[in-house]
CSV table of N, CA and C in Angstrom, one decimal:
chain,number,residue,atom,x,y,z
A,87,MET,N,167.0,131.3,251.1
A,87,MET,CA,167.4,132.4,251.9
A,87,MET,C,168.1,133.5,251.1
A,88,ALA,N,167.8,134.7,251.3
A,88,ALA,CA,168.5,135.8,250.6
A,88,ALA,C,168.9,136.9,251.7
A,89,ASN,N,170.0,137.5,251.4
A,89,ASN,CA,170.5,138.7,252.1
A,89,ASN,C,169.9,139.9,251.5
A,90,LEU,N,169.0,140.6,252.2
A,90,LEU,CA,168.4,141.9,251.7
A,90,LEU,C,169.2,143.1,252.2
A,91,THR,N,169.8,143.9,251.4
A,91,THR,CA,170.6,145.0,251.8
A,91,THR,C,169.7,146.3,251.9
A,92,ILE,N,169.8,146.9,253.1
A,92,ILE,CA,169.1,148.2,253.3
A,92,ILE,C,170.1,149.3,253.2
A,93,GLY,N,169.9,150.2,252.3
A,93,GLY,CA,170.7,151.4,252.1
A,93,GLY,C,170.4,152.5,253.2
A,94,ILE,N,171.2,153.5,253.1
A,94,ILE,CA,171.1,154.6,254.0
A,94,ILE,C,169.7,155.3,253.7
A,95,GLY,N,168.9,155.6,254.7
A,95,GLY,CA,167.6,156.2,254.5
A,95,GLY,C,166.6,155.3,253.8
A,96,ASP,N,166.6,154.1,254.2
A,96,ASP,CA,165.7,153.1,253.6
A,96,ASP,C,165.3,152.1,254.6
A,97,PHE,N,164.3,151.3,254.3
A,97,PHE,CA,164.0,150.1,255.1
A,97,PHE,C,163.5,149.0,254.2
A,98,LYS,N,163.5,147.8,254.7
A,98,LYS,CA,163.0,146.6,254.0
A,98,LYS,C,162.3,145.7,255.0
A,99,ILE,N,161.3,145.0,254.5
A,99,ILE,CA,160.6,144.0,255.3
A,99,ILE,C,160.8,142.6,254.7
A,100,CYS,N,160.9,141.6,255.5
A,100,CYS,CA,161.1,140.2,255.0
A,100,CYS,C,160.4,139.2,255.9
A,101,LYS,N,160.4,138.0,255.5
A,101,LYS,CA,160.0,136.9,256.4
A,101,LYS,C,161.2,135.9,256.5
A,102,LYS,N,161.2,135.2,257.6
A,102,LYS,CA,162.3,134.2,257.7
A,102,LYS,C,162.2,133.2,256.6
A,103,PRO,N,163.2,132.8,256.0
A,103,PRO,CA,164.6,132.7,256.5
A,103,PRO,C,165.5,133.8,255.9
A,104,ASP,N,164.9,134.8,255.2
A,104,ASP,CA,165.8,135.9,254.7
A,104,ASP,C,166.5,136.6,255.8
A,105,VAL,N,167.6,137.3,255.4
A,105,VAL,CA,168.4,138.0,256.4
A,105,VAL,C,168.5,139.5,255.9
A,106,LEU,N,168.3,140.4,256.9
A,106,LEU,CA,168.4,141.8,256.6
A,106,LEU,C,169.8,142.4,257.0
A,107,VAL,N,170.4,143.2,256.1
A,107,VAL,CA,171.7,143.7,256.4
A,107,VAL,C,171.8,145.2,256.1
A,108,THR,N,172.5,145.9,256.9
A,108,THR,CA,172.8,147.3,256.6
A,108,THR,C,174.2,147.6,257.0
A,109,TYR,N,174.9,148.3,256.2
A,109,TYR,CA,176.3,148.6,256.3
A,109,TYR,C,176.5,150.0,256.8
A,110,ALA,N,177.7,150.3,257.4
A,110,ALA,CA,178.2,151.6,257.6
A,110,ALA,C,177.3,152.5,258.5
A,111,LEU,N,176.9,151.9,259.6
A,111,LEU,CA,176.2,152.8,260.6
A,111,LEU,C,177.2,153.5,261.4
A,112,GLY,N,177.3,154.8,261.1
A,112,GLY,CA,178.1,155.7,261.9
A,112,GLY,C,177.2,156.4,262.9
A,113,SER,N,176.8,157.7,262.6
A,113,SER,CA,175.8,158.4,263.4
A,113,SER,C,174.4,157.9,263.1
A,114,CYS,N,174.2,157.2,262.0
A,114,CYS,CA,172.9,156.6,261.6
A,114,CYS,C,172.6,155.5,262.6
A,115,VAL,N,171.3,155.1,262.7
A,115,VAL,CA,170.8,154.1,263.6
A,115,VAL,C,170.1,153.0,262.7
A,116,GLY,N,170.4,151.7,263.0
A,116,GLY,CA,169.7,150.6,262.4
A,116,GLY,C,168.7,150.1,263.4
A,117,ILE,N,167.5,150.0,263.0
A,117,ILE,CA,166.4,149.5,263.9
A,117,ILE,C,165.8,148.2,263.3
A,118,CYS,N,166.0,147.2,264.1
A,118,CYS,CA,165.5,145.8,263.7
A,118,CYS,C,164.2,145.6,264.5
A,119,VAL,N,163.1,145.2,263.8
A,119,VAL,CA,161.8,145.0,264.5
A,119,VAL,C,161.3,143.6,264.0
A,120,ILE,N,160.8,142.8,264.9
A,120,ILE,CA,160.3,141.5,264.5
A,120,ILE,C,159.1,141.1,265.3
A,121,ASP,N,158.2,140.4,264.6
A,121,ASP,CA,157.1,139.6,265.2
A,121,ASP,C,157.5,138.2,265.1
A,122,ASP,N,158.0,137.6,266.2
A,122,ASP,CA,158.5,136.2,266.3
A,122,ASP,C,157.5,135.2,265.8
A,123,GLN,N,156.2,135.4,266.1
A,123,GLN,CA,155.2,134.4,265.7
A,123,GLN,C,155.1,134.3,264.2
A,124,THR,N,155.1,135.4,263.5
A,124,THR,CA,154.9,135.3,262.0
A,124,THR,C,156.2,135.2,261.3
A,125,GLY,N,157.3,135.6,262.0
A,125,GLY,CA,158.6,135.7,261.3
A,125,GLY,C,158.8,136.9,260.4
A,126,ILE,N,157.9,137.8,260.5
A,126,ILE,CA,158.0,139.0,259.7
A,126,ILE,C,158.9,140.0,260.5
A,127,ALA,N,159.8,140.6,259.7
A,127,ALA,CA,160.8,141.5,260.3
A,127,ALA,C,161.1,142.6,259.4
A,128,GLY,N,161.6,143.7,260.0
A,128,GLY,CA,162.0,144.9,259.2
A,128,GLY,C,163.2,145.5,259.8
A,129,LEU,N,164.0,146.1,258.9
A,129,LEU,CA,165.2,146.8,259.3
A,129,LEU,C,165.2,148.2,258.6
A,130,SER,N,165.3,149.2,259.4
A,130,SER,CA,165.4,150.6,258.9
A,130,SER,C,166.7,151.2,259.2
A,131,HIS,N,167.3,152.0,258.3
A,131,HIS,CA,168.6,152.6,258.5
A,131,HIS,C,168.3,154.1,258.4
A,132,ILE,N,168.1,154.8,259.6
A,132,ILE,CA,167.7,156.2,259.6
A,132,ILE,C,169.0,157.0,259.7
A,133,MET,N,168.9,158.2,259.1
A,133,MET,CA,170.0,159.2,259.0
A,133,MET,C,169.8,160.3,260.0
A,134,LEU,N,168.6,160.8,260.2
A,134,LEU,CA,168.3,162.0,261.0
A,134,LEU,C,167.2,161.8,261.9
A,135,PRO,N,167.1,162.5,263.0
A,135,PRO,CA,166.1,162.3,264.0
A,135,PRO,C,164.7,162.8,263.6
A,136,ASP,N,164.6,163.9,262.9
A,136,ASP,CA,163.3,164.6,262.8
A,136,ASP,C,163.0,165.1,261.4
A,137,SER,N,161.9,164.7,260.8
A,137,SER,CA,161.6,165.1,259.5
A,137,SER,C,161.4,166.6,259.3
A,138,SER,N,161.2,167.3,260.4
A,138,SER,CA,161.0,168.8,260.4
A,138,SER,C,162.2,169.5,259.8
A,139,THR,N,163.4,168.8,259.8
A,139,THR,CA,164.6,169.4,259.3
A,139,THR,C,164.7,169.3,257.8
A,140,ALA,N,163.8,168.6,257.1
A,140,ALA,CA,163.8,168.5,255.7
A,140,ALA,C,163.5,169.8,255.0
A,141,VAL,N,164.3,170.1,254.0
A,141,VAL,CA,164.1,171.4,253.3
A,141,VAL,C,163.3,171.2,252.0
A,142,ASN,N,162.2,171.9,251.9
A,142,ASN,CA,161.4,171.9,250.7
A,142,ASN,C,161.0,170.4,250.3
A,143,GLY,N,160.8,169.6,251.3
A,143,GLY,CA,160.4,168.2,251.0
A,143,GLY,C,161.5,167.4,250.2
A,144,SER,N,162.7,167.9,250.2
A,144,SER,CA,163.8,167.3,249.4
A,144,SER,C,164.2,165.9,249.9
A,145,SER,N,163.8,165.5,251.1
A,145,SER,CA,164.3,164.3,251.7
A,145,SER,C,163.2,163.3,251.7
A,146,THR,N,163.6,162.0,251.5
A,146,THR,CA,162.6,160.9,251.7
A,146,THR,C,162.3,160.7,253.1
A,147,PRO,N,161.0,160.4,253.4
A,147,PRO,CA,160.6,160.2,254.8
A,147,PRO,C,161.3,159.0,255.5
A,148,MET,N,161.9,158.1,254.7
A,148,MET,CA,162.6,156.9,255.3
A,148,MET,C,163.9,157.3,255.9
A,149,ARG,N,164.4,158.5,255.7
A,149,ARG,CA,165.6,159.0,256.3
A,149,ARG,C,165.5,159.4,257.8
A,150,PHE,N,164.3,159.6,258.2
A,150,PHE,CA,164.0,160.2,259.6
A,150,PHE,C,163.3,159.2,260.5
A,151,ALA,N,163.8,159.2,261.8
A,151,ALA,CA,163.2,158.3,262.8
A,151,ALA,C,161.7,158.5,262.9
A,152,ASP,N,161.3,159.7,263.0
A,152,ASP,CA,159.9,160.0,263.2
A,152,ASP,C,158.9,159.6,262.1
A,153,THR,N,159.4,159.4,260.9
A,153,THR,CA,158.5,159.1,259.8
A,153,THR,C,158.8,157.6,259.3
A,154,ALA,N,160.1,157.2,259.3
A,154,ALA,CA,160.4,155.9,258.8
A,154,ALA,C,159.8,154.8,259.6
A,155,LEU,N,159.9,154.9,260.9
A,155,LEU,CA,159.5,153.8,261.8
A,155,LEU,C,158.0,153.6,261.7
A,156,PRO,N,157.1,154.6,261.8
A,156,PRO,CA,155.7,154.3,261.6
A,156,PRO,C,155.4,153.7,260.2
A,157,MET,N,156.1,154.1,259.2
A,157,MET,CA,155.9,153.6,257.8
A,157,MET,C,156.3,152.1,257.8
A,158,MET,N,157.4,151.7,258.4
A,158,MET,CA,157.9,150.3,258.4
A,158,MET,C,156.9,149.5,259.2
A,159,ILE,N,156.4,149.9,260.4
A,159,ILE,CA,155.5,149.2,261.2
A,159,ILE,C,154.2,148.9,260.5
A,160,LYS,N,153.7,150.0,259.8
A,160,LYS,CA,152.5,149.8,259.1
A,160,LYS,C,152.6,148.8,258.0
A,161,GLN,N,153.7,148.8,257.3
A,161,GLN,CA,154.0,147.8,256.2
A,161,GLN,C,154.1,146.4,256.8
A,162,MET,N,154.7,146.2,257.9
A,162,MET,CA,154.8,144.9,258.6
A,162,MET,C,153.4,144.4,259.0
A,163,GLU,N,152.6,145.3,259.5
A,163,GLU,CA,151.2,145.0,259.9
A,163,GLU,C,150.4,144.6,258.7
A,164,SER,N,150.6,145.2,257.5
A,164,SER,CA,149.9,144.9,256.3
A,164,SER,C,150.3,143.5,255.8
A,165,MET,N,151.4,143.0,256.2
A,165,MET,CA,151.9,141.6,255.8
A,165,MET,C,151.4,140.6,256.9
A,166,GLY,N,150.8,141.0,258.0
A,166,GLY,CA,150.3,140.1,258.9
A,166,GLY,C,151.0,140.1,260.3
A,167,ALA,N,151.9,141.0,260.5
A,167,ALA,CA,152.6,141.1,261.8
A,167,ALA,C,151.6,141.8,262.8
A,168,SER,N,151.8,141.5,264.1
A,168,SER,CA,151.0,142.2,265.1
A,168,SER,C,151.9,143.1,265.9
A,169,ARG,N,151.5,144.3,266.1
A,169,ARG,CA,152.3,145.3,266.9
A,169,ARG,C,152.4,144.8,268.3
A,170,MET,N,151.4,144.1,268.8
A,170,MET,CA,151.4,143.6,270.2
A,170,MET,C,152.6,142.6,270.4
A,171,ARG,N,153.0,141.9,269.3
A,171,ARG,CA,154.1,141.0,269.5
A,171,ARG,C,155.4,141.5,269.0
A,172,MET,N,155.5,142.7,268.5
A,172,MET,CA,156.7,143.2,268.0
A,172,MET,C,157.7,143.6,269.1
A,173,ARG,N,158.9,143.4,268.8
A,173,ARG,CA,160.0,143.9,269.7
A,173,ARG,C,161.1,144.4,268.8
A,174,SER,N,162.1,145.1,269.4
A,174,SER,CA,163.1,145.7,268.6
A,174,SER,C,164.5,145.6,269.2
A,175,LYS,N,165.5,145.8,268.3
A,175,LYS,CA,166.9,145.9,268.7
A,175,LYS,C,167.5,147.0,267.9
A,176,ILE,N,168.3,147.8,268.5
A,176,ILE,CA,168.9,149.0,267.7
A,176,ILE,C,170.4,149.0,267.8
A,177,ALA,N,171.1,149.6,266.8
A,177,ALA,CA,172.5,149.7,266.8
A,177,ALA,C,172.9,151.0,266.1
A,178,GLY,N,174.0,151.6,266.4
A,178,GLY,CA,174.5,152.8,265.7
A,178,GLY,C,174.5,154.0,266.6
A,179,GLY,N,174.3,155.1,266.0
A,179,GLY,CA,174.2,156.4,266.8
A,179,GLY,C,175.6,156.8,267.4
A,180,ALA,N,176.6,156.5,266.6
A,180,ALA,CA,178.0,156.9,267.1
A,180,ALA,C,178.3,158.3,267.0
A,181,THR,N,179.2,158.8,267.8
A,181,THR,CA,179.8,160.1,267.6
A,181,THR,C,181.1,159.9,266.8
A,182,MET,N,181.0,160.2,265.5
A,182,MET,CA,182.1,159.9,264.6
A,182,MET,C,183.2,160.9,264.6
A,183,PHE,N,182.9,162.1,265.0
A,183,PHE,CA,183.9,163.2,265.0
A,183,PHE,C,183.9,163.9,266.3
A,184,ALA,N,185.0,164.4,266.7
A,184,ALA,CA,185.1,165.2,268.0
A,184,ALA,C,184.3,166.5,267.8
A,185,ILE,N,183.3,166.7,268.7
A,185,ILE,CA,182.5,167.8,268.7
A,185,ILE,C,182.4,168.5,270.0
A,186,SER,N,182.2,169.8,270.0
A,186,SER,CA,182.1,170.5,271.3
A,186,SER,C,180.7,171.0,271.6
A,187,ASN,N,179.7,170.6,270.8
A,187,ASN,CA,178.4,171.1,271.0
A,187,ASN,C,177.4,169.9,270.8
A,188,ASP,N,176.6,169.6,271.8
A,188,ASP,CA,175.6,168.5,271.8
A,188,ASP,C,174.6,168.7,270.6
A,189,LYS,N,174.4,169.9,270.2
A,189,LYS,CA,173.4,170.1,269.1
A,189,LYS,C,173.8,169.4,267.9
A,190,PHE,N,175.1,169.3,267.7
A,190,PHE,CA,175.7,168.7,266.4
A,190,PHE,C,176.0,167.2,266.6
A,191,ASN,N,175.7,166.6,267.8
A,191,ASN,CA,175.9,165.2,268.0
A,191,ASN,C,174.7,164.5,267.4
A,192,ILE,N,174.7,164.3,266.1
A,192,ILE,CA,173.6,163.6,265.4
A,192,ILE,C,173.4,162.2,265.9
A,193,GLY,N,174.5,161.5,266.1
A,193,GLY,CA,174.3,160.1,266.6
A,193,GLY,C,173.5,160.0,267.9
A,194,GLU,N,173.8,160.8,268.8
A,194,GLU,CA,173.0,160.8,270.1
A,194,GLU,C,171.6,161.2,269.9
A,195,ARG,N,171.4,162.3,269.0
A,195,ARG,CA,170.0,162.7,268.7
A,195,ARG,C,169.3,161.7,268.0
A,196,ASN,N,169.9,160.9,267.1
A,196,ASN,CA,169.2,159.8,266.4
A,196,ASN,C,168.8,158.8,267.4
A,197,VAL,N,169.6,158.4,268.3
A,197,VAL,CA,169.2,157.3,269.3
A,197,VAL,C,168.0,157.8,270.1
A,198,ILE,N,168.1,159.0,270.6
A,198,ILE,CA,167.0,159.6,271.3
A,198,ILE,C,165.7,159.5,270.5
A,199,ALA,N,165.7,160.0,269.3
A,199,ALA,CA,164.6,160.0,268.4
A,199,ALA,C,164.0,158.6,268.1
A,200,VAL,N,164.9,157.6,267.9
A,200,VAL,CA,164.5,156.3,267.7
A,200,VAL,C,163.8,155.7,268.9
A,201,LYS,N,164.3,155.9,270.1
A,201,LYS,CA,163.7,155.4,271.3
A,201,LYS,C,162.3,156.1,271.5
A,202,LYS,N,162.2,157.4,271.2
A,202,LYS,CA,161.0,158.1,271.3
A,202,LYS,C,159.9,157.5,270.3
A,203,ALA,N,160.3,157.3,269.1
A,203,ALA,CA,159.4,156.8,268.1
A,203,ALA,C,158.9,155.3,268.4
A,204,LEU,N,159.9,154.5,268.9
A,204,LEU,CA,159.5,153.1,269.3
A,204,LEU,C,158.6,153.1,270.5
A,205,SER,N,158.8,154.0,271.4
A,205,SER,CA,158.0,154.1,272.6
A,205,SER,C,156.6,154.6,272.2
A,206,GLU,N,156.5,155.5,271.3
A,206,GLU,CA,155.2,156.0,270.8
A,206,GLU,C,154.4,154.9,270.1
A,207,LEU,N,155.2,154.0,269.4
A,207,LEU,CA,154.6,152.9,268.7
A,207,LEU,C,154.3,151.7,269.6
A,208,ARG,N,154.8,151.8,270.9
A,208,ARG,CA,154.6,150.8,271.9
A,208,ARG,C,155.3,149.5,271.6
A,209,ILE,N,156.6,149.7,271.0
A,209,ILE,CA,157.4,148.5,270.7
A,209,ILE,C,158.6,148.6,271.6
A,210,PRO,N,158.8,147.6,272.4
A,210,PRO,CA,159.9,147.6,273.4
A,210,PRO,C,161.3,147.3,272.7
A,211,ILE,N,162.3,148.0,273.2
A,211,ILE,CA,163.7,147.7,272.8
A,211,ILE,C,164.2,146.7,273.7
A,212,ILE,N,164.6,145.5,273.2
A,212,ILE,CA,165.1,144.5,274.1
A,212,ILE,C,166.6,144.3,274.0
A,213,ALA,N,167.3,145.0,273.1
A,213,ALA,CA,168.8,145.0,273.0
A,213,ALA,C,169.2,146.2,272.3
A,214,GLU,N,170.4,146.7,272.6
A,214,GLU,CA,171.0,147.8,271.8
A,214,GLU,C,172.5,147.8,272.0
A,215,ASP,N,173.1,148.4,270.9
A,215,ASP,CA,174.5,148.7,270.9
A,215,ASP,C,174.7,150.0,270.2
A,216,THR,N,174.6,151.1,271.0
A,216,THR,CA,174.6,152.4,270.5
A,216,THR,C,175.7,153.3,271.1
A,217,GLY,N,175.9,154.4,270.5
A,217,GLY,CA,176.9,155.4,271.0
A,217,GLY,C,178.3,155.1,270.7
A,218,ALA,N,179.2,155.5,271.5
A,218,ALA,CA,180.6,155.3,271.4
A,218,ALA,C,181.1,156.1,270.1
A,219,ASN,N,182.2,155.6,269.5
A,219,ASN,CA,182.8,156.4,268.4
A,219,ASN,C,183.3,155.5,267.3
A,220,TYR,N,182.5,154.5,267.0
A,220,TYR,CA,182.9,153.6,265.9
A,220,TYR,C,181.7,153.1,265.1
A,221,GLY,N,182.0,152.8,263.9
A,221,GLY,CA,180.9,152.4,262.9
A,221,GLY,C,180.6,150.9,263.2
A,222,ARG,N,179.4,150.6,262.6
A,222,ARG,CA,178.9,149.2,262.8
A,222,ARG,C,178.2,148.8,261.5
A,223,THR,N,178.2,147.5,261.3
A,223,THR,CA,177.3,146.8,260.3
A,223,THR,C,176.4,145.9,261.0
A,224,VAL,N,175.2,145.8,260.6
A,224,VAL,CA,174.2,145.0,261.3
A,224,VAL,C,173.6,143.9,260.3
A,225,PHE,N,173.6,142.7,260.8
A,225,PHE,CA,172.9,141.6,260.2
A,225,PHE,C,171.8,141.2,261.1
A,226,PHE,N,170.5,141.1,260.6
A,226,PHE,CA,169.4,140.7,261.4
A,226,PHE,C,168.8,139.4,260.8
A,227,TYR,N,168.6,138.4,261.7
A,227,TYR,CA,168.2,137.1,261.3
A,227,TYR,C,166.8,136.8,261.9
A,228,PRO,N,165.7,137.0,261.1
A,228,PRO,CA,164.4,136.8,261.5
A,228,PRO,C,164.1,135.3,262.0
A,229,GLU,N,164.9,134.4,261.4
A,229,GLU,CA,164.7,133.0,261.8
A,229,GLU,C,165.0,132.8,263.3
A,230,THR,N,165.9,133.6,263.9
A,230,THR,CA,166.3,133.4,265.3
A,230,THR,C,166.0,134.7,266.1
A,231,GLY,N,165.7,135.8,265.4
A,231,GLY,CA,165.5,137.1,266.1
A,231,GLY,C,166.8,137.7,266.6
A,232,LYS,N,167.9,137.2,266.2
A,232,LYS,CA,169.2,137.7,266.6
A,232,LYS,C,169.7,138.8,265.7
A,233,MET,N,170.4,139.8,266.3
A,233,MET,CA,171.0,140.9,265.6
A,233,MET,C,172.5,140.7,265.8
A,234,GLU,N,173.2,140.6,264.7
A,234,GLU,CA,174.7,140.5,264.8
A,234,GLU,C,175.3,141.9,264.4
A,235,VAL,N,176.1,142.4,265.3
A,235,VAL,CA,176.7,143.7,265.1
A,235,VAL,C,178.2,143.5,264.8
A,236,ARG,N,178.6,144.0,263.7
A,236,ARG,CA,180.0,143.8,263.3
A,236,ARG,C,180.7,145.2,263.3
A,237,SER,N,181.9,145.2,263.9
A,237,SER,CA,182.7,146.4,263.9
A,237,SER,C,184.2,146.0,263.8
A,238,THR,N,184.9,146.8,263.1
A,238,THR,CA,186.4,146.5,263.0
A,238,THR,C,187.1,146.9,264.3
A,239,ILE,N,186.5,147.8,265.0
A,239,ILE,CA,187.2,148.2,266.3
A,239,ILE,C,186.8,147.3,267.5
A,240,LYS,N,185.5,146.9,267.6
A,240,LYS,CA,185.0,146.1,268.7
A,240,LYS,C,184.8,144.6,268.4
A,241,GLY,N,185.0,144.2,267.1
A,241,GLY,CA,184.7,142.9,266.7
A,241,GLY,C,183.2,142.6,266.5
A,242,ASN,N,182.8,141.4,266.6
A,242,ASN,CA,181.4,141.0,266.4
A,242,ASN,C,180.8,140.6,267.7
A,243,MET,N,179.5,141.0,267.8
A,243,MET,CA,178.7,140.6,268.9
A,243,MET,C,177.3,140.2,268.4
A,244,THR,N,176.6,139.3,269.2
A,244,THR,CA,175.3,138.9,268.8
A,244,THR,C,174.4,139.4,270.0
A,245,LEU,N,173.3,140.1,269.6
A,245,LEU,CA,172.3,140.5,270.6
A,245,LEU,C,171.0,139.9,270.3
């Protein structure tokens, strides 16, 4: 078993018994997807909701909800996972700073974009810990399908 760390604007795929981990989810969203039958799982750490905000192609598509999730799902399918069996859990999307304009609430916009992308991919969200004003770290265990969300403010919870 290995812990595979996913950085900001990246995703990784693994099979049980490996564990997927991503740190420092503030306004970013961590998306855990699993096919329980095969034990194939993925974790994406997206930064922004929509790739149309990329300037001159300077950003990797794995930073955006609308491009990272289809890429991750396609890679999971190429390893033998079935989209019909996939389910997801999400965490993050916090409002880390006091803001007076919803346009700048990146956390909320990220959560909305992730939910839209998963809906378009027909992957149900079965658990989430999103919003509020605190950061999170996510551990995803394909062996059990559990997502552990750690926070210094709220403590640990398992979804």
